[in-house]
């Protein structure tokens, strides 16, 4: 057996700003005595994100889930929202918690994103929107989805929680659809401890979103529409600002790790990386998912997960189970048999990838996977 790691290797490890930079920033916040409720660091953070995304409108919030809920609310959606079962539960939680009904449609095999043709087939008179997820940072087929939406008078919302820094033909991913949600959770490609943001082009949404994130309170203390507490703190904004200086280097490092996995695993039958990005697409390499085909690999996904765990490598079955199979969501309508999503959920395994994972360790993980598959095949 390949020698197990002495200390556990997890699927991800949060990137951190330096403690010196952090304490200098904290000194500024302490000095301001302005801790939350749209303070100066938050304003700076929003402005820097808007410049980076090349968009006039970015609203940061306490986390991505609340951002998504408020985005769905602000668009005044009704009835059914067609979405993917191959995502993190938060995407579908947000739909349900906004009083909308998720309807599941299947995904495409290349990048496990929502299939525009399946979406079109799922539309009913009650459908008001498409919620598509740029899963693992691979963009959905945005042009095809938006053509379906335009033909049928639907809104398009993207869950871009995985997609910070992704561009399509040079256009930042937050430009597409009516709204995009980014998550700045500690384990995401870019983070602010916890946090999230919405990007959009409609200028009138800004005041609506700021009000909804502040309990729905109007200037005179009245509430016209129920809101919530979605406010980002100054400490979160500080961490976000510091991480913005590092995100390009982190993405470069992740790209190098992803290319080792791709090169090494190409030689292994039944351990398949996702298709390379389409021409013109720049991804962030924040995740390293593989699909395990048991007929070719000689082992199934759960077997590989267990064998790696015995060697102190903690991968993740991400996303398993499919959201459509979860207890809270099983009763919801699926527009088709969801074969692609169910197969992906049964086969997917996210391998470790984070900026301070050494090349040697990535090779060692690949050695382990190779040895595990060979032994099963023998
Ligand atoms: C992390 C994640 C979210 C939720 O974001 P939070 O900031 O953790 O609330 C939503 N959708 C997807 C696909 C995610 O991975």
PDB file of N, CA, C and O in Angstrom, residues 66 69-70 73 208-217 222-230:
ATOM      1  N   UNK A  66     -28.310  33.845   1.836  1.00  0.00           N
ATOM      2  CA  UNK A  66     -29.208  34.988   2.056  1.00  0.00           C
ATOM      3  C   UNK A  66     -29.203  35.886   0.811  1.00  0.00           C
ATOM      4  O   UNK A  66     -30.250  36.397   0.392  1.00  0.00           O
ATOM      5  N   UNK A  69     -31.525  34.288  -1.655  1.00  0.00           N
ATOM      6  CA  UNK A  69     -32.932  34.459  -1.260  1.00  0.00           C
ATOM      7  C   UNK A  69     -33.406  35.874  -1.575  1.00  0.00           C
ATOM      8  O   UNK A  69     -34.493  36.069  -2.120  1.00  0.00           O
ATOM      9  N   UNK A  70     -32.581  36.853  -1.233  1.00  0.00           N
ATOM     10  CA  UNK A  70     -33.006  38.238  -1.457  1.00  0.00           C
ATOM     11  C   UNK A  70     -33.038  38.569  -2.948  1.00  0.00           C
ATOM     12  O   UNK A  70     -33.885  39.339  -3.393  1.00  0.00           O
ATOM     13  N   UNK A  73     -36.269  37.200  -4.205  1.00  0.00           N
ATOM     14  CA  UNK A  73     -37.364  38.051  -3.719  1.00  0.00           C
ATOM     15  C   UNK A  73     -37.433  39.361  -4.506  1.00  0.00           C
ATOM     16  O   UNK A  73     -38.515  39.797  -4.910  1.00  0.00           O
ATOM     17  N   UNK A 208     -33.476  48.321  -3.512  1.00  0.00           N
ATOM     18  CA  UNK A 208     -34.375  47.249  -3.055  1.00  0.00           C
ATOM     19  C   UNK A 208     -33.586  46.223  -2.251  1.00  0.00           C
ATOM     20  O   UNK A 208     -33.985  45.822  -1.148  1.00  0.00           O
ATOM     21  N   UNK A 209     -32.442  45.803  -2.791  1.00  0.00           N
ATOM     22  CA  UNK A 209     -31.641  44.766  -2.123  1.00  0.00           C
ATOM     23  C   UNK A 209     -31.067  45.276  -0.806  1.00  0.00           C
ATOM     24  O   UNK A 209     -31.038  44.550   0.193  1.00  0.00           O
ATOM     25  N   UNK A 210     -30.612  46.527  -0.796  1.00  0.00           N
ATOM     26  CA  UNK A 210     -30.058  47.067   0.461  1.00  0.00           C
ATOM     27  C   UNK A 210     -31.140  47.133   1.533  1.00  0.00           C
ATOM     28  O   UNK A 210     -30.887  46.849   2.700  1.00  0.00           O
ATOM     29  N   UNK A 211     -32.346  47.473   1.117  1.00  0.00           N
ATOM     30  CA  UNK A 211     -33.447  47.556   2.086  1.00  0.00           C
ATOM     31  C   UNK A 211     -33.820  46.155   2.589  1.00  0.00           C
ATOM     32  O   UNK A 211     -33.982  45.940   3.786  1.00  0.00           O
ATOM     33  N   UNK A 212     -33.949  45.208   1.653  1.00  0.00           N
ATOM     34  CA  UNK A 212     -34.318  43.842   2.073  1.00  0.00           C
ATOM     35  C   UNK A 212     -33.273  43.244   3.004  1.00  0.00           C
ATOM     36  O   UNK A 212     -33.605  42.489   3.919  1.00  0.00           O
ATOM     37  N   UNK A 213     -31.990  43.603   2.790  1.00  0.00           N
ATOM     38  CA  UNK A 213     -30.921  43.063   3.638  1.00  0.00           C
ATOM     39  C   UNK A 213     -30.864  43.765   4.987  1.00  0.00           C
ATOM     40  O   UNK A 213     -30.142  43.343   5.890  1.00  0.00           O
ATOM     41  N   UNK A 214     -31.631  44.848   5.129  1.00  0.00           N
ATOM     42  CA  UNK A 214     -31.687  45.581   6.394  1.00  0.00           C
ATOM     43  C   UNK A 214     -33.114  45.536   6.943  1.00  0.00           C
ATOM     44  O   UNK A 214     -33.708  46.557   7.241  1.00  0.00           O
ATOM     45  N   UNK A 215     -33.672  44.322   6.996  1.00  0.00           N
ATOM     46  CA  UNK A 215     -34.977  44.050   7.603  1.00  0.00           C
ATOM     47  C   UNK A 215     -36.146  44.660   6.825  1.00  0.00           C
ATOM     48  O   UNK A 215     -37.266  44.679   7.321  1.00  0.00           O
ATOM     49  N   UNK A 216     -35.881  45.191   5.635  1.00  0.00           N
ATOM     50  CA  UNK A 216     -36.947  45.829   4.863  1.00  0.00           C
ATOM     51  C   UNK A 216     -37.240  47.253   5.315  1.00  0.00           C
ATOM     52  O   UNK A 216     -38.200  47.876   4.852  1.00  0.00           O
ATOM     53  N   UNK A 217     -36.396  47.781   6.215  1.00  0.00           N
ATOM     54  CA  UNK A 217     -36.659  49.103   6.797  1.00  0.00           C
ATOM     55  C   UNK A 217     -36.518  50.226   5.774  1.00  0.00           C
ATOM     56  O   UNK A 217     -35.515  50.309   5.070  1.00  0.00           O
ATOM     57  N   UNK A 222     -40.558  52.562   8.497  1.00  0.00           N
ATOM     58  CA  UNK A 222     -41.656  51.684   8.087  1.00  0.00           C
ATOM     59  C   UNK A 222     -41.094  50.511   7.272  1.00  0.00           C
ATOM     60  O   UNK A 222     -40.010  50.619   6.684  1.00  0.00           O
ATOM     61  N   UNK A 223     -41.828  49.405   7.247  1.00  0.00           N
ATOM     62  CA  UNK A 223     -41.466  48.257   6.417  1.00  0.00           C
ATOM     63  C   UNK A 223     -42.593  47.998   5.430  1.00  0.00           C
ATOM     64  O   UNK A 223     -43.720  47.711   5.837  1.00  0.00           O
ATOM     65  N   UNK A 224     -42.303  48.136   4.139  1.00  0.00           N
ATOM     66  CA  UNK A 224     -43.307  47.879   3.102  1.00  0.00           C
ATOM     67  C   UNK A 224     -43.291  46.418   2.667  1.00  0.00           C
ATOM     68  O   UNK A 224     -44.305  45.874   2.268  1.00  0.00           O
ATOM     69  N   UNK A 225     -42.097  45.804   2.725  1.00  0.00           N
ATOM     70  CA  UNK A 225     -41.946  44.418   2.292  1.00  0.00           C
ATOM     71  C   UNK A 225     -40.998  43.747   3.279  1.00  0.00           C
ATOM     72  O   UNK A 225     -39.931  44.291   3.575  1.00  0.00           O
ATOM     73  N   UNK A 226     -41.390  42.554   3.766  1.00  0.00           N
ATOM     74  CA  UNK A 226     -40.598  41.884   4.801  1.00  0.00           C
ATOM     75  C   UNK A 226     -39.191  41.588   4.288  1.00  0.00           C
ATOM     76  O   UNK A 226     -39.024  41.017   3.216  1.00  0.00           O
ATOM     77  N   UNK A 227     -38.198  41.978   5.073  1.00  0.00           N
ATOM     78  CA  UNK A 227     -36.815  41.686   4.703  1.00  0.00           C
ATOM     79  C   UNK A 227     -36.183  40.733   5.701  1.00  0.00           C
ATOM     80  O   UNK A 227     -36.871  39.972   6.374  1.00  0.00           O
ATOM     81  N   UNK A 228     -34.870  40.776   5.779  1.00  0.00           N
ATOM     82  CA  UNK A 228     -34.167  39.943   6.747  1.00  0.00           C
ATOM     83  C   UNK A 228     -32.898  40.690   7.142  1.00  0.00           C
ATOM     84  O   UNK A 228     -32.667  41.816   6.705  1.00  0.00           O
ATOM     85  N   UNK A 229     -32.063  40.038   7.978  1.00  0.00           N
ATOM     86  CA  UNK A 229     -30.777  40.637   8.287  1.00  0.00           C
ATOM     87  C   UNK A 229     -29.734  39.977   7.394  1.00  0.00           C
ATOM     88  O   UNK A 229     -29.304  38.860   7.660  1.00  0.00           O
ATOM     89  N   UNK A 230     -29.365  40.661   6.329  1.00  0.00           N
ATOM     90  CA  UNK A 230     -28.402  40.108   5.377  1.00  0.00           C
ATOM     91  C   UNK A 230     -27.115  40.894   5.363  1.00  0.00           C
ATOM     92  O   UNK A 230     -26.338  40.800   4.410  1.00  0.00           O
TER      93      UNK A 230
END
